Amino acid sequence: MSKQHIIYQRLSTNEQRKNDIYSLKRQDALINLIPDNPYSIDDVCLPRHEILPEIYVYKNVTVIKCDLGVSSKLGMNERPGLRYLCDQIRMGVVETVYIIEVSRLFRDNRFLQAPQFVELCEKMQVKIQALGMEYDFSDKFCRRIFLSYSDFAGMERDQFVERSTFARQVKALEGRW
């Protein structure tokens, strides 16, 4: 049996899910990175291939969409799609995970989740393919880059929250909130 190529998709909010069609299309296009893959995203994501809500399996391709609208600040066990992905990795059935960028998996500025995930992938010899970068965690450089991107994504999220909070406070003072 050939191992699975898993496409993991995530958006932070349900509002993004409804309105950010571009991001969804970019994440759907990850299917084109799978070597020798003759299937389109529409071939895989059919109701008859849905094994769990918004998790589709067709031959050796799995698409996880159930974390669309789920914040990456939640832990691995609090996101159903990421939990499913980690379970599949532990079972030894995954070859490569495809993501648009590291922040789709983690915005981990407390450095709790990402190292556990990297350790699991290294142990099970699973590679992570992001746009423009393949992470093979047996390579210490790849490990460090992935963890750094996770940390930067967490800092980016914190800055966004700070700016949003400040903007709301200003609007409240002006009577617009």
Short mmCIF file of C-alpha atoms in Angstrom, two decimals:
data_model
loop_
_atom_site.label_atom_id
_atom_site.label_comp_id
_atom_site.label_asym_id
_atom_site.label_seq_id
_atom_site.Cartn_x
_atom_site.Cartn_y
_atom_site.Cartn_z
CA MET A 1 0.00 0.00 0.00
CA SER A 2 1.39 3.40 -0.95
CA LYS A 3 1.62 6.07 1.70
CA GLN A 4 -0.67 9.07 1.75
CA HIS A 5 0.01 12.55 0.48
CA ILE A 6 -1.98 14.79 2.81
CA ILE A 7 -3.02 18.34 2.02
CA TYR A 8 -3.71 20.23 5.24
CA GLN A 9 -5.78 23.38 4.88
CA ARG A 10 -6.54 26.00 7.52
CA LEU A 11 -7.94 29.51 7.74
CA SER A 12 -8.15 31.42 11.01
CA THR A 13 -11.81 32.44 10.98
CA ASN A 14 -15.13 31.46 9.45
CA GLU A 15 -15.29 34.98 7.99
CA GLN A 16 -12.11 34.23 6.03
CA ARG A 17 -13.64 30.97 4.94
CA LYS A 18 -16.61 32.80 3.43
CA ASN A 19 -14.74 35.76 1.97
CA ASP A 20 -11.14 34.77 1.24
CA ILE A 21 -11.62 32.74 -1.92
CA TYR A 22 -8.05 33.45 -3.07
CA SER A 23 -6.51 31.77 -0.02
CA LEU A 24 -8.74 28.72 -0.46
CA LYS A 25 -7.80 28.43 -4.13
CA ARG A 26 -4.11 28.68 -3.25
CA GLN A 27 -4.54 25.90 -0.70
CA ASP A 28 -6.53 23.78 -3.17
CA ALA A 29 -3.69 24.22 -5.70
CA LEU A 30 -1.34 22.35 -3.35
CA ILE A 31 -2.58 19.18 -5.05
CA ASN A 32 -0.43 20.18 -8.03
CA LEU A 33 2.73 19.73 -5.92
CA ILE A 34 2.14 16.00 -5.46
CA PRO A 35 4.52 14.14 -7.81
CA ASP A 36 2.85 12.12 -10.57
CA ASN A 37 -0.60 13.04 -9.29
CA PRO A 38 -3.26 12.84 -12.00
CA TYR A 39 -6.11 14.07 -9.75
CA SER A 40 -7.58 17.52 -9.34
CA ILE A 41 -8.90 18.86 -6.06
CA ASP A 42 -12.41 18.33 -7.46
CA ASP A 43 -11.63 14.64 -8.08
CA VAL A 44 -10.65 14.14 -4.44
CA CYS A 45 -13.17 16.36 -2.63
CA LEU A 46 -16.34 14.57 -3.64
CA PRO A 47 -19.02 13.63 -1.09
CA ARG A 48 -18.41 9.93 -1.73
CA HIS A 49 -14.74 10.33 -0.69
CA GLU A 50 -15.58 12.07 2.59
CA ILE A 51 -14.55 9.73 5.42
CA LEU A 52 -15.10 12.26 8.23
CA PRO A 53 -16.66 15.72 8.04
CA GLU A 54 -14.48 17.66 5.58
CA ILE A 55 -11.77 15.00 5.34
CA TYR A 56 -11.54 13.45 1.90
CA VAL A 57 -9.54 10.38 0.87
CA TYR A 58 -9.13 9.24 -2.71
CA LYS A 59 -6.52 6.62 -3.53
CA ASN A 60 -3.24 7.99 -2.07
CA VAL A 61 -4.40 11.62 -1.62
CA THR A 62 -6.08 13.01 1.50
CA VAL A 63 -7.41 16.55 1.78
CA ILE A 64 -8.14 17.91 5.25
CA LYS A 65 -10.51 20.89 5.16
CA CYS A 66 -12.10 20.65 8.61
CA ASP A 67 -9.77 23.28 10.12
CA LEU A 68 -10.96 25.99 7.76
CA GLY A 69 -12.17 28.64 10.21
CA VAL A 70 -10.16 27.29 13.17
CA SER A 71 -7.48 29.41 14.83
CA SER A 72 -3.91 28.09 14.90
CA LYS A 73 -3.61 29.32 18.48
CA LEU A 74 -5.55 26.20 19.45
CA GLY A 75 -3.52 23.17 20.37
CA MET A 76 -3.00 20.11 18.20
CA ASN A 77 -5.75 18.17 19.96
CA GLU A 78 -8.21 21.07 19.77
CA ARG A 79 -8.15 21.22 15.97
CA PRO A 80 -9.89 18.18 14.48
CA GLY A 81 -7.96 18.29 11.21
CA LEU A 82 -4.55 18.60 12.83
CA ARG A 83 -5.46 15.86 15.31
CA TYR A 84 -6.44 13.58 12.40
CA LEU A 85 -3.20 14.45 10.58
CA CYS A 86 -1.07 13.61 13.63
CA ASP A 87 -2.97 10.32 14.11
CA GLN A 88 -2.27 9.35 10.50
CA ILE A 89 1.41 10.22 10.91
CA ARG A 90 1.60 8.09 14.10
CA MET A 91 0.06 5.16 12.20
CA GLY A 92 2.88 5.39 9.65
CA VAL A 93 0.65 5.92 6.60
CA VAL A 94 1.85 9.42 5.60
CA GLU A 95 4.64 10.19 3.15
CA THR A 96 4.31 13.97 2.76
CA VAL A 97 2.15 16.75 4.20
CA TYR A 98 1.43 19.71 1.92
CA ILE A 99 0.82 23.16 3.41
CA ILE A 100 0.69 26.62 1.92
CA GLU A 101 2.96 27.95 4.68
CA VAL A 102 4.09 26.99 8.19
CA SER A 103 1.59 29.38 9.81
CA ARG A 104 -1.24 27.15 8.54
CA LEU A 105 0.03 24.52 11.00
CA PHE A 106 1.40 26.65 13.82
CA ARG A 107 1.62 30.18 15.14
CA ASP A 108 3.46 28.85 18.14
CA ASN A 109 5.31 31.66 19.88
CA ARG A 110 5.28 29.70 23.15
CA PHE A 111 7.12 26.94 21.32
CA LEU A 112 4.96 24.12 22.67
CA GLN A 113 3.23 22.46 19.70
CA ALA A 114 5.59 22.84 16.76
CA PRO A 115 8.55 20.96 18.35
CA GLN A 116 6.27 18.02 19.19
CA PHE A 117 5.02 17.93 15.62
CA VAL A 118 8.55 18.13 14.20
CA GLU A 119 9.67 15.29 16.47
CA LEU A 120 6.72 13.14 15.35
CA CYS A 121 7.42 13.82 11.67
CA GLU A 122 11.12 13.08 12.09
CA LYS A 123 10.42 9.82 13.92
CA MET A 124 7.96 8.68 11.24
CA GLN A 125 10.07 10.03 8.33
CA VAL A 126 7.34 12.38 7.11
CA LYS A 127 8.28 15.36 5.01
CA ILE A 128 6.45 18.69 4.99
CA GLN A 129 6.12 20.42 1.62
CA ALA A 130 5.32 24.12 1.72
CA LEU A 131 5.41 26.44 -1.24
CA GLY A 132 9.06 26.83 -2.11
CA MET A 133 10.46 24.65 0.71
CA GLU A 134 10.53 20.97 1.60
CA TYR A 135 11.18 20.21 5.25
CA ASP A 136 12.98 16.95 5.96
CA PHE A 137 13.37 17.00 9.73
CA SER A 138 16.29 14.59 9.72
CA ASP A 139 18.16 17.71 8.51
CA LYS A 140 18.81 20.01 11.49
CA PHE A 141 18.74 23.07 9.23
CA CYS A 142 15.22 22.22 7.99
CA ARG A 143 14.10 21.60 11.55
CA ARG A 144 15.45 24.97 12.70
CA ILE A 145 13.91 26.88 9.77
CA PHE A 146 10.49 25.28 10.33
CA LEU A 147 10.55 26.07 14.05
CA SER A 148 11.72 29.63 13.37
CA TYR A 149 8.85 30.19 10.92
CA SER A 150 6.44 28.86 13.52
CA ASP A 151 7.85 31.26 16.10
CA PHE A 152 7.70 34.22 13.68
CA ALA A 153 4.10 33.36 12.78
CA GLY A 154 3.24 33.44 16.50
CA MET A 155 4.87 36.84 16.90
CA GLU A 156 2.99 38.07 13.82
CA ARG A 157 -0.30 36.91 15.36
CA ASP A 158 0.49 38.67 18.65
CA GLN A 159 1.27 41.92 16.79
CA PHE A 160 -2.01 41.66 14.89
CA VAL A 161 -3.93 41.19 18.15
CA GLU A 162 -2.17 44.18 19.72
CA ARG A 163 -2.91 46.43 16.71
CA SER A 164 -6.54 45.30 16.60
CA THR A 165 -7.00 45.88 20.32
CA PHE A 166 -5.51 49.36 20.04
CA ALA A 167 -7.73 50.20 17.06
CA ARG A 168 -10.83 49.09 18.98
CA GLN A 169 -9.80 51.23 21.96
CA VAL A 170 -9.36 54.28 19.73
CA LYS A 171 -12.73 53.67 18.08
CA ALA A 172 -14.34 53.27 21.53
CA LEU A 173 -12.88 56.60 22.68
CA GLU A 174 -14.31 58.19 19.54
CA GLY A 175 -17.70 56.56 20.17
CA ARG A 176 -17.46 54.33 17.10
CA TRP A 177 -17.17 50.97 18.93
#
